[in-house]
Short mmCIF file of C-alpha atoms in Angstrom, two decimals:
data_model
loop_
_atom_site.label_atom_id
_atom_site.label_comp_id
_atom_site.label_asym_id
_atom_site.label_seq_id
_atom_site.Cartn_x
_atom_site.Cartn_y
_atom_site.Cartn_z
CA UNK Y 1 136.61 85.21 86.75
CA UNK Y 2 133.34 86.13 85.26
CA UNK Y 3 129.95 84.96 85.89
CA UNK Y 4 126.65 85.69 84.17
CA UNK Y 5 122.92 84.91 85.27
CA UNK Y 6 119.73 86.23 85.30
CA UNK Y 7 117.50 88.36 87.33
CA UNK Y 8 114.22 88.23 88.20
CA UNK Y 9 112.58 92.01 88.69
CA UNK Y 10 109.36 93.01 89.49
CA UNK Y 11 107.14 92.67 86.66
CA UNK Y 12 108.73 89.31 86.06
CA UNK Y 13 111.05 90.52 83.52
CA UNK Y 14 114.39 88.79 83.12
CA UNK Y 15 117.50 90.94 83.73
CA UNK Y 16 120.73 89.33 82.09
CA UNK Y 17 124.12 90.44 83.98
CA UNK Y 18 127.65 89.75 84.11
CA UNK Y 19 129.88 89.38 87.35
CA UNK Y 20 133.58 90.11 87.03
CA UNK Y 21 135.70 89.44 90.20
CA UNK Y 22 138.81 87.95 91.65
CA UNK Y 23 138.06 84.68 93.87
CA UNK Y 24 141.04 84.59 95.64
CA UNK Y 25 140.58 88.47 96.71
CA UNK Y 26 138.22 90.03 98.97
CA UNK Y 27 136.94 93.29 97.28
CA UNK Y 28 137.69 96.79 98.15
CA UNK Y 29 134.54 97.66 96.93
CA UNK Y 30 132.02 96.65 94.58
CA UNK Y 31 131.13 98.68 91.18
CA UNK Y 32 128.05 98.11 89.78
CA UNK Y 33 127.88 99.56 86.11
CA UNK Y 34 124.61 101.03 84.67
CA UNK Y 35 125.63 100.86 80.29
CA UNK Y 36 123.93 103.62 77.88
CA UNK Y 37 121.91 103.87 75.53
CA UNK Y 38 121.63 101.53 72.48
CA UNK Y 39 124.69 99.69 74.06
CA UNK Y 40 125.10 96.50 76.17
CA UNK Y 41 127.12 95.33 79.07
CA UNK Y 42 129.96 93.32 77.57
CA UNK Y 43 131.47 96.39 75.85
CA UNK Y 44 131.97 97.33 79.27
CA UNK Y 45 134.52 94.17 79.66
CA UNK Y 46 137.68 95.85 79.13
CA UNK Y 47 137.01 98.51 81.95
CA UNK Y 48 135.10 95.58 83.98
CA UNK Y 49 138.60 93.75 84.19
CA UNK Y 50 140.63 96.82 84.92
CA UNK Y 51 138.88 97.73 87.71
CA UNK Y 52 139.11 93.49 88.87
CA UNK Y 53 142.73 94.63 89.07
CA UNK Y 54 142.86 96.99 90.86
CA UNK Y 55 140.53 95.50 93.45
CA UNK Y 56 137.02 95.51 93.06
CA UNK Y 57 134.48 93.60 91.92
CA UNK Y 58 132.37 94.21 89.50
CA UNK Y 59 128.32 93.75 88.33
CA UNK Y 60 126.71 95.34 85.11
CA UNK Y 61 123.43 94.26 83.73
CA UNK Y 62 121.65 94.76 80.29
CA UNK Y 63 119.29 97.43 81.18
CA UNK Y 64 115.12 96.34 79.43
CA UNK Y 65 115.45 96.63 76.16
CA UNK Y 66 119.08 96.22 75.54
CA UNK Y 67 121.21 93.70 74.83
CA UNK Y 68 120.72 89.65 76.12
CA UNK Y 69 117.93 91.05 78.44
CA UNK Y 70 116.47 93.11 75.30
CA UNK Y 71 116.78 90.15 72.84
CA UNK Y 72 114.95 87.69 75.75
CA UNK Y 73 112.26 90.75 75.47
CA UNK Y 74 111.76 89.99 72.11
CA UNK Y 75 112.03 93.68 71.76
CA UNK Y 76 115.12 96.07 71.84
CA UNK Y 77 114.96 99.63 72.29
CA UNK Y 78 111.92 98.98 74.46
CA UNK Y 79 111.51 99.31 77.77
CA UNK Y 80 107.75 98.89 79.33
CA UNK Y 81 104.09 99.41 78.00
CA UNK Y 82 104.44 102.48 81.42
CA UNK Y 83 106.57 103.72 83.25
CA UNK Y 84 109.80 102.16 81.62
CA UNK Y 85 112.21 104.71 82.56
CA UNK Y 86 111.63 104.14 86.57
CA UNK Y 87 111.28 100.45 85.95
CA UNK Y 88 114.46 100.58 84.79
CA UNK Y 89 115.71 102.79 87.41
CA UNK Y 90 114.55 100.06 89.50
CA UNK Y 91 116.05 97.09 88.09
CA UNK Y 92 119.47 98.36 89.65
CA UNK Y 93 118.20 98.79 92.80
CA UNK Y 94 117.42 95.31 92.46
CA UNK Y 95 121.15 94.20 91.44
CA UNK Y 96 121.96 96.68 94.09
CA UNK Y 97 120.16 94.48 96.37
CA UNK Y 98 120.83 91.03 95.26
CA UNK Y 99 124.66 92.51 95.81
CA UNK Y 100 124.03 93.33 99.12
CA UNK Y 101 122.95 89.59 99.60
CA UNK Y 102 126.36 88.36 99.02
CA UNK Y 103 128.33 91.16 100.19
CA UNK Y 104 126.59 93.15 102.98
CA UNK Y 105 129.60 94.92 104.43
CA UNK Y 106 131.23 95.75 101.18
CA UNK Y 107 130.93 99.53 99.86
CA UNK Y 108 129.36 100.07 96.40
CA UNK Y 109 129.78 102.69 93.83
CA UNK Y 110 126.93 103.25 90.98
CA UNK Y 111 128.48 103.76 87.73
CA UNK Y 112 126.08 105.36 85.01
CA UNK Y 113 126.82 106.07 81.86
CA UNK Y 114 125.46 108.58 79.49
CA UNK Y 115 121.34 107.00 79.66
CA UNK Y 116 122.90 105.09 82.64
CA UNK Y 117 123.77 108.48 84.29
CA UNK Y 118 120.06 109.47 83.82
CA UNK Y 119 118.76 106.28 85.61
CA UNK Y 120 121.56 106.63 88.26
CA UNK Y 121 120.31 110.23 88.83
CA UNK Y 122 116.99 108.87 89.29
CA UNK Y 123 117.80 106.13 91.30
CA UNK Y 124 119.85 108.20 93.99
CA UNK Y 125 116.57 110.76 94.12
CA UNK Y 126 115.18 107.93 96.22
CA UNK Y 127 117.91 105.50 97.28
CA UNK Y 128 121.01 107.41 97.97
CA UNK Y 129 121.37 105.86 101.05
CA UNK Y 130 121.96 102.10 99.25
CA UNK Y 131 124.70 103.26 98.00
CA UNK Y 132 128.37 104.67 99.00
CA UNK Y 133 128.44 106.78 96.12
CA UNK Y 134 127.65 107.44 92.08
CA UNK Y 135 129.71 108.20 89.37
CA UNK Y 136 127.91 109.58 86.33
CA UNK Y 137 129.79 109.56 82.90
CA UNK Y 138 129.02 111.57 79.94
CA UNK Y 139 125.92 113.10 81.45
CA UNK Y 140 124.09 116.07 80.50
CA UNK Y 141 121.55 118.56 81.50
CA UNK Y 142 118.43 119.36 79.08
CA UNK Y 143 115.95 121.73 78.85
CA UNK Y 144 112.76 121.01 80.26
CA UNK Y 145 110.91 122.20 77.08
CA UNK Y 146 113.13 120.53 74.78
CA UNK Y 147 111.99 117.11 76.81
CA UNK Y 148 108.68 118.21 76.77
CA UNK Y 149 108.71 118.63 73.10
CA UNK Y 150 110.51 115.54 72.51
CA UNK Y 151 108.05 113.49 74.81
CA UNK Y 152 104.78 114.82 73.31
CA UNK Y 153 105.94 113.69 69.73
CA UNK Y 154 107.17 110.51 70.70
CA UNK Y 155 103.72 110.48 72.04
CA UNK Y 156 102.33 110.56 68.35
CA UNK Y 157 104.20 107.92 66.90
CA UNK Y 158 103.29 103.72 67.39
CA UNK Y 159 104.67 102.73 70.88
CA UNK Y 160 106.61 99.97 69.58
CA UNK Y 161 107.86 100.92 66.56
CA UNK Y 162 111.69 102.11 65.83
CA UNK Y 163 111.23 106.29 65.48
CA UNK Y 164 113.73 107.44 63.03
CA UNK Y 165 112.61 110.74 63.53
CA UNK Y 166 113.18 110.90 67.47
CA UNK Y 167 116.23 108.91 66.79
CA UNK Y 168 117.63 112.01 64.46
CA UNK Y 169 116.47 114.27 66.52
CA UNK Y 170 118.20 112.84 69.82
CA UNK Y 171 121.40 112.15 67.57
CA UNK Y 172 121.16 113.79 64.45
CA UNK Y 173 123.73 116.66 65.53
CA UNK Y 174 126.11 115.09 67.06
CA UNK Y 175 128.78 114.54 64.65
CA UNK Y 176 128.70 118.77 63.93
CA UNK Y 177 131.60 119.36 65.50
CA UNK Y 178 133.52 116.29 64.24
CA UNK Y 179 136.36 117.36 61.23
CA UNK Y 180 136.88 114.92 58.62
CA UNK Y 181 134.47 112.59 59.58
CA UNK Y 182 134.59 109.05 58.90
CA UNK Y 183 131.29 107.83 60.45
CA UNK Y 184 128.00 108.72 62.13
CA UNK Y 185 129.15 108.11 65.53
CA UNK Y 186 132.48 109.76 65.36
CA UNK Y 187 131.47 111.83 68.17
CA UNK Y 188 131.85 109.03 70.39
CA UNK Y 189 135.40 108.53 70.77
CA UNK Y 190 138.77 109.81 68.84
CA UNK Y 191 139.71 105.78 69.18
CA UNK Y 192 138.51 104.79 65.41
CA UNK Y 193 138.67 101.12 65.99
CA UNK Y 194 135.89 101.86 69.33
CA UNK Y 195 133.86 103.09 66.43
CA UNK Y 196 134.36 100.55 64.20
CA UNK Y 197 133.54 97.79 67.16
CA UNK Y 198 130.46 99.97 67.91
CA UNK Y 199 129.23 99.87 64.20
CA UNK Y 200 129.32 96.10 63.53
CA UNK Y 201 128.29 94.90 67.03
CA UNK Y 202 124.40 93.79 66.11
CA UNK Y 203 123.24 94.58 69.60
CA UNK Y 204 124.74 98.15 69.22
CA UNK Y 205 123.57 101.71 67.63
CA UNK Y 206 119.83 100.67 67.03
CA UNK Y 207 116.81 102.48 66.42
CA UNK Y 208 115.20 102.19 69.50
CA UNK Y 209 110.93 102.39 69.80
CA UNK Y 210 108.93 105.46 70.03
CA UNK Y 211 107.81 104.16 73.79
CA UNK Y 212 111.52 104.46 74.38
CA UNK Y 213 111.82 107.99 73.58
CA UNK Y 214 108.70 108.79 75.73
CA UNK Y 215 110.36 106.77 78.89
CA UNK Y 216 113.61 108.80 78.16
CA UNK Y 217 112.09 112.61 77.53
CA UNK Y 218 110.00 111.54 80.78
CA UNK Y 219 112.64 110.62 82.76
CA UNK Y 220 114.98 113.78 81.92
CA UNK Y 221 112.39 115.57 83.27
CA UNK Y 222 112.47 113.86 86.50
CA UNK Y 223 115.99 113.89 87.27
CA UNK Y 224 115.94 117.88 87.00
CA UNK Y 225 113.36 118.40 89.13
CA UNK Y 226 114.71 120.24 92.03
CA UNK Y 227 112.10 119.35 94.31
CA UNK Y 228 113.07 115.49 94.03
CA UNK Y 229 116.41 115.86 93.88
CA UNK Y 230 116.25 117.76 97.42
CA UNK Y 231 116.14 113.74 98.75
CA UNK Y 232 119.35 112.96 97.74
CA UNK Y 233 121.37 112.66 100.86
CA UNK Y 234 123.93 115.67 101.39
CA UNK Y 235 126.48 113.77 101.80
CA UNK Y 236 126.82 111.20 98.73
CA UNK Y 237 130.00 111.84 97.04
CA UNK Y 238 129.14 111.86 93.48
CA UNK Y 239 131.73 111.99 90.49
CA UNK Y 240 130.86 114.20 87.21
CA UNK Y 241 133.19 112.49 84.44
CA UNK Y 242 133.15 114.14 81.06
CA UNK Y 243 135.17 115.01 77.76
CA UNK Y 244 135.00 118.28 76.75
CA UNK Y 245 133.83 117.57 73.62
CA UNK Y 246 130.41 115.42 74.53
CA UNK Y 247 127.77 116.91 73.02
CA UNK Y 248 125.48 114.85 74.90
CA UNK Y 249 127.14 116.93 78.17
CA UNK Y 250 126.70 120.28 75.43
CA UNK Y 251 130.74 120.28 75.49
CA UNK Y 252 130.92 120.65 79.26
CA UNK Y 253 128.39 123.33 79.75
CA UNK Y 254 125.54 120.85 80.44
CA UNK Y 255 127.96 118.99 82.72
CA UNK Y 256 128.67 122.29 84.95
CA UNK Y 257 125.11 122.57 84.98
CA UNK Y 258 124.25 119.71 86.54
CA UNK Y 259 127.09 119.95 89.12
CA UNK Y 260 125.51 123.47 89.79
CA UNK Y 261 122.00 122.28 90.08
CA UNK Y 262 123.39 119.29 93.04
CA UNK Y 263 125.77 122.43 94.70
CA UNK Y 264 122.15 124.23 95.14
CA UNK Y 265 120.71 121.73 96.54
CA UNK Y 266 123.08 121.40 99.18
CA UNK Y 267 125.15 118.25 98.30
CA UNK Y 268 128.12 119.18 99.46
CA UNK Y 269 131.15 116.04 97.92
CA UNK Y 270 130.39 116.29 94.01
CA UNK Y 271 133.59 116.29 92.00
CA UNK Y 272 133.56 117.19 88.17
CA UNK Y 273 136.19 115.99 85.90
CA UNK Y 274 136.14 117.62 82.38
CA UNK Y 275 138.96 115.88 79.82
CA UNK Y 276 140.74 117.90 77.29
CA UNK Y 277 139.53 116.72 73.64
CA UNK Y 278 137.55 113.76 74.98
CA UNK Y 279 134.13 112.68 73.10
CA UNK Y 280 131.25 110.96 74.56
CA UNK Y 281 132.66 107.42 75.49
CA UNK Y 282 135.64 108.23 77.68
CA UNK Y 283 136.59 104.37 78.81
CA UNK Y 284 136.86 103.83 75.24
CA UNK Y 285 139.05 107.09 74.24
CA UNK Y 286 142.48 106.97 73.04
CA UNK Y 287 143.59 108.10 76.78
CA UNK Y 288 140.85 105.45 78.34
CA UNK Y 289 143.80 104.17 80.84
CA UNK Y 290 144.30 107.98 82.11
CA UNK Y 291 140.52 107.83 82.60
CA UNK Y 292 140.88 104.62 84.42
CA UNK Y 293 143.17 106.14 87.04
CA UNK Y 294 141.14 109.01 87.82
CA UNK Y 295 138.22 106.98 88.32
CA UNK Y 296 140.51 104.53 90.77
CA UNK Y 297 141.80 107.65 92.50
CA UNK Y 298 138.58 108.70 93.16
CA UNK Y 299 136.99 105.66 94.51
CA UNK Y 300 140.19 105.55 96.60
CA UNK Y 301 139.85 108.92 97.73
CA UNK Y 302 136.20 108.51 98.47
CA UNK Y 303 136.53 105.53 100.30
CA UNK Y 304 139.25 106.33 101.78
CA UNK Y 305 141.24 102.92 100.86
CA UNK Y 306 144.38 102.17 100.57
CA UNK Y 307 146.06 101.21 97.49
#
């Protein structure tokens, strides 16, 4: 079955999400997905309803600025007049919460990907213990003066305006790597009709706001800082799932990097999965049901469940 409502966060903003579960099936655990960027949470259905299959329930929401909650905005690719990147953060510790409610005893896994990852990574620098552990898809790591750079010229540009420029500079490259390319977004997935989907869904592959950009460079910074990430607790098992041709994970390298920068830190159960050929959007690659399993074999593992 699937359920959707609304959410009522902090600042009053409405958060729309989606509730896929089995009624007649108690739940091994609970995943609660975190989308990217420029993307929504029904093109996480597919994977949603796998995962009701093998078990678990499932919540996702539309993060500000994205999707139903984004159109109720009035605004997408927008996330707050300040600090939208930890408001954001913060709306899924609220859905973390309101899941709780229902389900006290029942383990839950935060899935983030790609901006997702980077609000899960923020959001475990001051609530690991909420959680039974993260999984962050096609993350990255980024240099501080790159986001720096990035963050002062968003800084320039009319808050709520789309940037094209930050846009091509956050996205512009991408595709380099890509032979005989049939689109802008190639670099997403080797699956062409994912792409296709992705480039005639309305509520996907916008220009998001200059504000945006600011909230995102700002954030990047956060989640590197070592000093804040020394909070997370030692003990959160945390899953790195890449392709190893994601440029927004620099092709593996920034993925290493970030499981380096939680090993010095001290966190001692992070796991990094790097697959061969696979581009940004693993659940929707051509070998998205081998993905599946390793993600289900890792929540099993982790959890030490059963199956």
């Amino acid at each position: 079955m699937i359920e959707e409502d609304w959410l009522e966060v902090a600042d009053n903003t409405e958060i729309y999400f989606k509730k896929w579960y089995n009624p007649n099936q108690q739940p091994k655990a609970i995943i609660q997905l975190a989308h990217g960027m420029v993307e929504h949470i029904n093109r996480y259905d597919d994977f949603a309803k796998q995962l009701v299959d093998m078990g678990f329930y499932v919540y996702g929401n539309d993060h500000r600025g994205h999707g139903k909650t984004g159109e109720r905005q009035g605004l997408l690719g927008f996330f707050a007049h300040k600090d939208g990147f930890s408001k954001a953060s913060e709306d899924l510790l609220m859905m973390t919460r309101k899941i709780k409610a229902t389900y006290p005893s029942i383990p839950i896994i935060l899935f983030g990907h790609s901006m997702g990852s980077f609000l899960v990574r923020h959001y475990i620098q001051q609530h690991s213990l909420e959680i039974h552990g993260a999984i962050l898809s096609g993350t990255g790591y980024f240099p501080s003066l790159q986001s720096r750079a990035g963050k002062f010229l968003a800084s320039l540009q009319p808050a709520k305006e789309p940037s094209g420029l930050m846009n091509w500079l956050a996205f512009g490259r991408y595709n380099k790597k890509i032979k005989d390319k049939r689109t802008k977004v190639d670099w997403l997935t080797r699956n062409e009709t994912a792409v296709q989907d992705y480039e005639r869904d309305p509520l996907a592959g916008f220009v998001p706001t200059a504000r945006f950009f600011y909230d995102l460079m700002s954030g990047l910074l956060v989640i590197q800082d070592k000093q804040r990430n020394q909070s997370i607790r030692k003990d959160l098992p945390i899953l790195l799932l890449s392709g190893d041709q994601d440029p927004v994970g620099q092709y593996g390298s920034g993925v290493w990097k970030t499981a380096q920068l939680y090993d010095q830190i001290g966190l001692n159960r992070v796991t990094t999965m790097l697959f061969e050929e696979g581009r940004h959007e693993l659940l929707f690659e051509i070998n998205k049901h081998e993905v599946y399993r390793a993600i289900e074999g890792w929540i099993t593992d982790t959890l030490r469940i059963k199956v």
